[in-house]
PDB file of C-alpha atoms in Angstrom:
ATOM      1  CA  MET A1257     149.835 -27.707 -49.078  1.00  0.00           C
ATOM      2  CA  ALA A1258     149.560 -29.587 -52.335  1.00  0.00           C
ATOM      3  CA  GLN A1259     146.103 -30.892 -51.359  1.00  0.00           C
ATOM      4  CA  LEU A1260     144.549 -27.512 -51.917  1.00  0.00           C
ATOM      5  CA  ASP A1261     146.450 -26.871 -55.132  1.00  0.00           C
ATOM      6  CA  SER A1262     145.152 -30.115 -56.529  1.00  0.00           C
ATOM      7  CA  LEU A1263     141.584 -29.189 -55.556  1.00  0.00           C
ATOM      8  CA  VAL A1264     141.558 -25.857 -57.292  1.00  0.00           C
ATOM      9  CA  SER A1265     144.057 -24.463 -59.781  1.00  0.00           C
ATOM     10  CA  GLN A1266     142.062 -21.223 -60.088  1.00  0.00           C
ATOM     11  CA  ILE A1267     139.149 -20.063 -58.008  1.00  0.00           C
ATOM     12  CA  TYR A1268     135.962 -20.615 -59.962  1.00  0.00           C
ATOM     13  CA  TRP A1269     132.335 -20.760 -58.979  1.00  0.00           C
ATOM     14  CA  PHE A1270     129.901 -23.121 -60.649  1.00  0.00           C
ATOM     15  CA  ASP A1271     126.589 -21.763 -61.783  1.00  0.00           C
ATOM     16  CA  TYR A1272     123.990 -23.340 -64.009  1.00  0.00           C
ATOM     17  CA  ASN A1273     125.716 -21.963 -67.100  1.00  0.00           C
ATOM     18  CA  GLY A1274     129.088 -23.492 -66.215  1.00  0.00           C
ATOM     19  CA  PHE A1275     132.161 -22.201 -64.444  1.00  0.00           C
ATOM     20  CA  VAL A1276     132.567 -18.475 -63.988  1.00  0.00           C
ATOM     21  CA  GLU A1277     135.734 -16.800 -62.731  1.00  0.00           C
ATOM     22  CA  LEU A1278     135.118 -15.015 -59.461  1.00  0.00           C
ATOM     23  CA  SER A1279     135.497 -11.262 -59.209  1.00  0.00           C
ATOM     24  CA  HIS A1280     138.544  -9.334 -58.082  1.00  0.00           C
ATOM     25  CA  SER A1281     136.627  -7.874 -55.122  1.00  0.00           C
ATOM     26  CA  TRP A1282     135.683 -11.393 -54.011  1.00  0.00           C
ATOM     27  CA  TRP A1283     139.338 -12.384 -53.989  1.00  0.00           C
ATOM     28  CA  GLU A1284     140.332  -9.229 -52.079  1.00  0.00           C
ATOM     29  CA  ARG A1285     137.809 -10.128 -49.355  1.00  0.00           C
ATOM     30  CA  VAL A1286     139.167 -13.675 -49.237  1.00  0.00           C
ATOM     31  CA  LYS A1287     142.706 -12.341 -48.829  1.00  0.00           C
ATOM     32  CA  TYR A1288     141.515 -10.143 -45.973  1.00  0.00           C
ATOM     33  CA  TYR A1289     139.922 -13.121 -44.202  1.00  0.00           C
ATOM     34  CA  ALA A1290     143.074 -15.164 -44.808  1.00  0.00           C
ATOM     35  CA  ARG A1291     145.129 -12.519 -43.002  1.00  0.00           C
ATOM     36  CA  LEU A1292     142.688 -12.720 -40.100  1.00  0.00           C
ATOM     37  CA  ALA A1293     142.960 -16.508 -40.054  1.00  0.00           C
ATOM     38  CA  ILE A1294     146.764 -16.320 -40.050  1.00  0.00           C
ATOM     39  CA  GLU A1295     146.659 -13.968 -37.063  1.00  0.00           C
ATOM     40  CA  ARG A1296     144.236 -16.266 -35.230  1.00  0.00           C
ATOM     41  CA  VAL A1297     146.517 -19.309 -35.421  1.00  0.00           C
ATOM     42  CA  GLU A1298     148.345 -17.897 -32.399  1.00  0.00           C
ATOM     43  CA  ASN A1299     145.034 -17.953 -30.486  1.00  0.00           C
ATOM     44  CA  GLY A1300     144.461 -21.606 -31.315  1.00  0.00           C
ATOM     45  CA  VAL A1301     142.634 -23.784 -33.761  1.00  0.00           C
ATOM     46  CA  ASP A1302     139.210 -22.901 -32.395  1.00  0.00           C
ATOM     47  CA  ALA A1303     139.777 -19.222 -33.211  1.00  0.00           C
ATOM     48  CA  VAL A1304     140.491 -20.103 -36.847  1.00  0.00           C
ATOM     49  CA  LYS A1305     137.548 -22.482 -36.970  1.00  0.00           C
ATOM     50  CA  GLU A1306     135.250 -19.790 -35.557  1.00  0.00           C
ATOM     51  CA  LEU A1307     136.294 -17.338 -38.283  1.00  0.00           C
ATOM     52  CA  LEU A1308     135.849 -19.909 -41.039  1.00  0.00           C
ATOM     53  CA  SER A1309     132.405 -20.839 -39.747  1.00  0.00           C
ATOM     54  CA  THR A1310     131.180 -17.338 -40.608  1.00  0.00           C
ATOM     55  CA  LEU A1311     132.129 -17.691 -44.290  1.00  0.00           C
ATOM     56  CA  THR A1312     130.470 -19.344 -47.252  1.00  0.00           C
ATOM     57  CA  PRO A1313     132.050 -22.600 -48.490  1.00  0.00           C
ATOM     58  CA  ASP A1314     133.646 -20.894 -51.496  1.00  0.00           C
ATOM     59  CA  LYS A1315     135.220 -18.239 -49.274  1.00  0.00           C
ATOM     60  CA  ARG A1316     136.471 -20.869 -46.800  1.00  0.00           C
ATOM     61  CA  LEU A1317     138.256 -22.670 -49.617  1.00  0.00           C
ATOM     62  CA  GLY A1318     139.692 -19.410 -50.924  1.00  0.00           C
ATOM     63  CA  VAL A1319     140.875 -18.434 -47.443  1.00  0.00           C
ATOM     64  CA  MET A1320     142.686 -21.729 -47.000  1.00  0.00           C
ATOM     65  CA  LEU A1321     144.329 -21.416 -50.434  1.00  0.00           C
ATOM     66  CA  GLU A1322     145.520 -17.907 -49.648  1.00  0.00           C
ATOM     67  CA  PHE A1323     146.525 -18.917 -46.108  1.00  0.00           C
ATOM     68  CA  GLU A1324     148.755 -21.664 -47.494  1.00  0.00           C
ATOM     69  CA  ASP A1325     150.394 -19.291 -49.989  1.00  0.00           C
ATOM     70  CA  ALA A1326     150.804 -16.353 -47.598  1.00  0.00           C
ATOM     71  CA  SER A1327     152.066 -18.217 -44.532  1.00  0.00           C
ATOM     72  CA  PRO A1328     153.184 -21.789 -45.248  1.00  0.00           C
ATOM     73  CA  GLU A1329     154.681 -22.189 -41.756  1.00  0.00           C
ATOM     74  CA  LYS A1330     151.493 -21.244 -39.921  1.00  0.00           C
ATOM     75  CA  PHE A1331     149.405 -23.254 -42.371  1.00  0.00           C
ATOM     76  CA  ALA A1332     151.582 -26.301 -41.656  1.00  0.00           C
ATOM     77  CA  LYS A1333     151.115 -25.697 -37.915  1.00  0.00           C
ATOM     78  CA  LEU A1334     147.341 -25.507 -38.325  1.00  0.00           C
ATOM     79  CA  VAL A1335     147.268 -28.714 -40.384  1.00  0.00           C
ATOM     80  CA  ALA A1336     149.549 -30.502 -37.907  1.00  0.00           C
ATOM     81  CA  ASP A1337     147.422 -29.382 -34.945  1.00  0.00           C
ATOM     82  CA  THR A1338     144.149 -30.232 -36.697  1.00  0.00           C
ATOM     83  CA  PRO A1339     144.297 -33.045 -39.224  1.00  0.00           C
ATOM     84  CA  GLN A1340     140.490 -32.895 -39.615  1.00  0.00           C
ATOM     85  CA  TRP A1341     140.623 -29.271 -40.856  1.00  0.00           C
ATOM     86  CA  THR A1342     139.169 -30.365 -44.200  1.00  0.00           C
ATOM     87  CA  GLU A1343     135.861 -31.022 -42.414  1.00  0.00           C
ATOM     88  CA  TRP A1344     135.578 -27.258 -41.924  1.00  0.00           C
ATOM     89  CA  MET A1345     135.314 -26.842 -45.661  1.00  0.00           C
ATOM     90  CA  ALA A1346     131.880 -28.468 -45.842  1.00  0.00           C
TER      91      ALA A1346
END
């Protein structure tokens, strides 16, 4: 979804010294959680929401970015079923 692409062109984390690119291992973990989220779509929105609730805000955003790239059809289904999904990002 273009919303996420417009939010973040690359995954960066802000610290007091400015923006720092996140590590490769961080992104690998995010991709793992994204695969779990994609699998959970079949179990319903609450299953995805439960998984996301266990993650830090930066990981939640990364998971949704990867989710959209890896499985656009399931991402579209999640967004259609839950228009308020952006609230989960907070």
